PDB file of C-alpha atoms and ligand atoms in Angstrom:
ATOM      1  CA  MET B   1      43.584 -19.386  14.234  1.00 87.00           C
ATOM      2  CA  ARG B   2      40.015 -18.538  13.357  1.00 95.00           C
ATOM      3  CA  VAL B   3      39.239 -17.381   9.841  1.00 98.00           C
ATOM      4  CA  THR B   4      35.990 -16.018   8.392  1.00 98.00           C
ATOM      5  CA  VAL B   5      34.747 -17.411   5.092  1.00 98.00           C
ATOM      6  CA  SER B   6      32.013 -15.399   3.323  1.00 98.00           C
ATOM      7  CA  ARG B   7      29.724 -16.085   0.415  1.00 98.00           C
ATOM      8  CA  LYS B   8      27.465 -13.559  -1.337  1.00 98.00           C
ATOM      9  CA  ALA B   9      24.051 -14.496  -2.645  1.00 98.00           C
ATOM     10  CA  HIS B  10      20.995 -12.808  -4.045  1.00 97.00           C
ATOM     11  CA  PHE B  11      17.242 -13.168  -4.272  1.00 98.00           C
ATOM     12  CA  ASN B  12      14.337 -11.087  -5.501  1.00 98.00           C
ATOM     13  CA  ALA B  13      11.172 -11.110  -3.466  1.00 98.00           C
ATOM     14  CA  ALA B  14       7.977  -9.172  -2.864  1.00 97.00           C
ATOM     15  CA  HIS B  15       6.608  -8.201   0.500  1.00 97.00           C
ATOM     16  CA  ARG B  16       4.189  -5.979   2.312  1.00 96.00           C
ATOM     17  CA  LEU B  17       4.731  -4.655   5.821  1.00 97.00           C
ATOM     18  CA  TYR B  18       1.473  -4.343   7.714  1.00 95.00           C
ATOM     19  CA  ARG B  19      -0.377  -5.451  10.779  1.00 96.00           C
ATOM     20  CA  PRO B  20      -3.899  -6.744  10.118  1.00 93.00           C
ATOM     21  CA  ASP B  21      -4.956  -5.443  13.522  1.00 95.00           C
ATOM     22  CA  TRP B  22      -4.085  -1.865  12.448  1.00 96.00           C
ATOM     23  CA  ASP B  23      -6.076   0.241   9.993  1.00 94.00           C
ATOM     24  CA  ASP B  24      -4.582   1.436   6.685  1.00 92.00           C
ATOM     25  CA  ALA B  25      -3.682   4.856   8.068  1.00 94.00           C
ATOM     26  CA  GLN B  26      -1.666   3.422  10.957  1.00 96.00           C
ATOM     27  CA  ASN B  27       0.045   0.876   8.701  1.00 96.00           C
ATOM     28  CA  GLU B  28       1.021   3.617   6.282  1.00 94.00           C
ATOM     29  CA  ALA B  29       2.209   5.883   9.079  1.00 97.00           C
ATOM     30  CA  VAL B  30       4.529   3.193  10.471  1.00 97.00           C
ATOM     31  CA  PHE B  31       5.570   1.235   7.380  1.00 96.00           C
ATOM     32  CA  GLY B  32       5.377   3.942   4.683  1.00 93.00           C
ATOM     33  CA  LEU B  33       5.794   2.726   1.114  1.00 89.00           C
ATOM     34  CA  CYS B  34       6.352  -0.830   2.355  1.00 92.00           C
ATOM     35  CA  ALA B  35       2.690  -0.935   3.504  1.00 94.00           C
ATOM     36  CA  ASN B  36       1.481  -0.798  -0.116  1.00 91.00           C
ATOM     37  CA  PRO B  37      -1.472  -3.268  -0.261  1.00 90.00           C
ATOM     38  CA  HIS B  38      -0.388  -4.328  -3.758  1.00 92.00           C
ATOM     39  CA  TYR B  39       3.043  -5.448  -2.570  1.00 94.00           C
ATOM     40  CA  HIS B  40       6.417  -4.378  -4.012  1.00 94.00           C
ATOM     41  CA  GLY B  41       9.745  -6.031  -4.625  1.00 95.00           C
ATOM     42  CA  HIS B  42      13.287  -5.755  -3.355  1.00 96.00           C
ATOM     43  CA  ASN B  43      16.560  -7.060  -4.754  1.00 98.00           C
ATOM     44  CA  TYR B  44      17.917  -8.619  -1.600  1.00 98.00           C
ATOM     45  CA  GLU B  45      21.653  -9.193  -1.286  1.00 98.00           C
ATOM     46  CA  LEU B  46      23.033 -11.560   1.274  1.00 98.00           C
ATOM     47  CA  ILE B  47      26.457 -12.135   2.820  1.00 98.00           C
ATOM     48  CA  VAL B  48      26.773 -15.343   4.816  1.00 98.00           C
ATOM     49  CA  SER B  49      29.933 -15.665   6.910  1.00 98.00           C
ATOM     50  CA  VAL B  50      31.242 -18.712   8.754  1.00 98.00           C
ATOM     51  CA  THR B  51      34.079 -18.281  11.250  1.00 98.00           C
ATOM     52  CA  GLY B  52      36.066 -21.206  12.548  1.00 98.00           C
ATOM     53  CA  ASP B  53      39.376 -22.985  12.750  1.00 97.00           C
ATOM     54  CA  ILE B  54      41.106 -24.080   9.569  1.00 97.00           C
ATOM     55  CA  ASP B  55      40.858 -27.852   9.173  1.00 95.00           C
ATOM     56  CA  PRO B  56      44.531 -28.906   8.933  1.00 95.00           C
ATOM     57  CA  GLU B  57      43.626 -31.752   6.590  1.00 96.00           C
ATOM     58  CA  THR B  58      41.707 -29.718   3.973  1.00 96.00           C
ATOM     59  CA  GLY B  59      42.890 -26.189   4.680  1.00 96.00           C
ATOM     60  CA  TYR B  60      39.217 -25.154   4.747  1.00 97.00           C
ATOM     61  CA  VAL B  61      37.028 -23.606   7.427  1.00 97.00           C
ATOM     62  CA  ILE B  62      34.061 -24.689   5.306  1.00 97.00           C
ATOM     63  CA  ASP B  63      34.037 -25.872   1.715  1.00 97.00           C
ATOM     64  CA  MET B  64      32.750 -22.890  -0.359  1.00 96.00           C
ATOM     65  CA  LYS B  65      30.843 -25.307  -2.576  1.00 97.00           C
ATOM     66  CA  VAL B  66      29.039 -26.691   0.473  1.00 97.00           C
ATOM     67  CA  LEU B  67      28.230 -23.140   1.648  1.00 98.00           C
ATOM     68  CA  LYS B  68      27.028 -22.135  -1.818  1.00 98.00           C
ATOM     69  CA  ASP B  69      24.760 -25.179  -2.099  1.00 98.00           C
ATOM     70  CA  LEU B  70      23.430 -24.624   1.431  1.00 98.00           C
ATOM     71  CA  ILE B  71      22.470 -21.000   0.689  1.00 98.00           C
ATOM     72  CA  HIS B  72      20.871 -22.124  -2.542  1.00 98.00           C
ATOM     73  CA  SER B  73      18.770 -24.872  -0.992  1.00 97.00           C
ATOM     74  CA  GLU B  74      17.786 -23.081   2.227  1.00 97.00           C
ATOM     75  CA  VAL B  75      17.440 -19.463   1.090  1.00 98.00           C
ATOM     76  CA  GLU B  76      17.303 -18.959  -2.679  1.00 97.00           C
ATOM     77  CA  THR B  77      14.941 -21.838  -3.371  1.00 96.00           C
ATOM     78  CA  ALA B  78      12.668 -20.754  -0.515  1.00 96.00           C
ATOM     79  CA  PHE B  79      12.634 -16.979  -1.166  1.00 98.00           C
ATOM     80  CA  ASP B  80      13.623 -16.158  -4.748  1.00 97.00           C
ATOM     81  CA  HIS B  81      10.770 -14.727  -6.855  1.00 97.00           C
ATOM     82  CA  LYS B  82       8.343 -15.355  -4.016  1.00 97.00           C
ATOM     83  CA  ASN B  83       5.789 -13.224  -2.279  1.00 97.00           C
ATOM     84  CA  LEU B  84       7.212 -13.494   1.227  1.00 97.00           C
ATOM     85  CA  ASN B  85       3.913 -12.799   2.995  1.00 96.00           C
ATOM     86  CA  GLU B  86       1.909 -15.318   1.019  1.00 95.00           C
ATOM     87  CA  GLN B  87       4.369 -17.991  -0.066  1.00 96.00           C
ATOM     88  CA  VAL B  88       6.907 -18.357   2.730  1.00 97.00           C
ATOM     89  CA  PRO B  89       5.409 -20.105   5.779  1.00 96.00           C
ATOM     90  CA  GLU B  90       7.638 -18.271   8.291  1.00 96.00           C
ATOM     91  CA  PHE B  91       5.991 -14.951   7.318  1.00 97.00           C
ATOM     92  CA  LYS B  92       2.370 -16.040   7.623  1.00 94.00           C
ATOM     93  CA  THR B  93       2.393 -14.501  11.080  1.00 92.00           C
ATOM     94  CA  LEU B  94       5.717 -12.627  11.104  1.00 97.00           C
ATOM     95  CA  ILE B  95       6.104  -9.212   9.417  1.00 97.00           C
ATOM     96  CA  PRO B  96       8.742  -9.633   6.658  1.00 97.00           C
ATOM     97  CA  THR B  97      10.950  -6.716   7.653  1.00 97.00           C
ATOM     98  CA  ALA B  98      14.655  -7.013   6.864  1.00 97.00           C
ATOM     99  CA  GLU B  99      15.199  -7.673  10.592  1.00 98.00           C
ATOM    100  CA  ASN B 100      12.807 -10.621  10.657  1.00 98.00           C
ATOM    101  CA  ILE B 101      14.042 -11.975   7.316  1.00 98.00           C
ATOM    102  CA  VAL B 102      17.670 -12.036   8.466  1.00 98.00           C
ATOM    103  CA  VAL B 103      16.721 -13.954  11.622  1.00 98.00           C
ATOM    104  CA  VAL B 104      14.694 -16.481   9.605  1.00 98.00           C
ATOM    105  CA  ILE B 105      17.639 -16.984   7.227  1.00 98.00           C
ATOM    106  CA  TYR B 106      20.060 -17.425  10.119  1.00 98.00           C
ATOM    107  CA  ASN B 107      17.780 -19.990  11.763  1.00 98.00           C
ATOM    108  CA  LYS B 108      17.473 -21.957   8.513  1.00 98.00           C
ATOM    109  CA  LEU B 109      21.257 -22.075   8.010  1.00 98.00           C
ATOM    110  CA  ARG B 110      22.451 -22.542  11.594  1.00 98.00           C
ATOM    111  CA  PRO B 111      21.580 -26.265  11.937  1.00 98.00           C
ATOM    112  CA  HIS B 112      23.759 -26.999   8.889  1.00 98.00           C
ATOM    113  CA  ILE B 113      26.837 -25.166  10.184  1.00 97.00           C
ATOM    114  CA  GLN B 114      29.312 -27.186  12.211  1.00 95.00           C
ATOM    115  CA  ALA B 115      29.036 -26.693  15.971  1.00 94.00           C
ATOM    116  CA  GLY B 116      31.897 -24.507  17.139  1.00 94.00           C
ATOM    117  CA  ASN B 117      31.822 -22.423  13.968  1.00 97.00           C
ATOM    118  CA  ASP B 118      30.166 -19.006  14.172  1.00 98.00           C
ATOM    119  CA  LEU B 119      27.589 -17.864  11.642  1.00 98.00           C
ATOM    120  CA  GLU B 120      26.763 -14.288  10.666  1.00 98.00           C
ATOM    121  CA  VAL B 121      24.198 -13.194   8.083  1.00 98.00           C
ATOM    122  CA  VAL B 122      24.081  -9.706   6.553  1.00 98.00           C
ATOM    123  CA  LEU B 123      21.003  -8.868   4.508  1.00 98.00           C
ATOM    124  CA  TYR B 124      20.787  -5.842   2.208  1.00 98.00           C
ATOM    125  CA  GLU B 125      17.224  -4.771   1.429  1.00 96.00           C
ATOM    126  CA  THR B 126      18.520  -1.847  -0.631  1.00 96.00           C
ATOM    127  CA  PRO B 127      22.117  -0.903  -1.453  1.00 96.00           C
ATOM    128  CA  ARG B 128      22.063   1.471   1.532  1.00 97.00           C
ATOM    129  CA  ASN B 129      19.907  -0.392   4.057  1.00 97.00           C
ATOM    130  CA  PHE B 130      21.171  -3.589   5.616  1.00 98.00           C
ATOM    131  CA  VAL B 131      20.794  -5.640   8.773  1.00 98.00           C
ATOM    132  CA  THR B 132      23.088  -8.112  10.519  1.00 98.00           C
ATOM    133  CA  TYR B 133      22.331 -11.102  12.734  1.00 98.00           C
ATOM    134  CA  SER B 134      24.738 -13.514  14.358  1.00 98.00           C
ATOM    135  CA  GLY B 135      22.494 -15.392  16.725  1.00 96.00           C
ATOM    136  CA  SER B 136      22.596 -13.463  19.969  1.00 85.00           C
TER     137      SER B 136
HETATM  138 NI1   NI A 201       9.722  -2.965   1.244  1.00 97.78          NI
END
């Protein structure tokens, strides 16, 4: 009997989407407003889901408090109110698109999730635009 446990979280961060090997015109053509050289912010919303068997002793798949603290330490502390390009090491050489951010978040959380449990991360960059990664 596998059950999915989900926790929502939130962070604000600035980014700029651009390739230094492209000129401004090409960056703007591909990345649009997100290529703005002066950066801009998003209110990112996150849903982290862990799927696994219910522990018969505790009745939990994962303790929500443990999941909350994990998201706080691995994601919120690292990303909240940061300039992703300049202040988050993973994005020194990786374009901070929603796709790349969700993979980075997944990879930060995965080592802390019990083997045998599945992890899925959904990242909203805007209320209408979101990406999903579950490690495949
Ligand atoms: Ni953007």
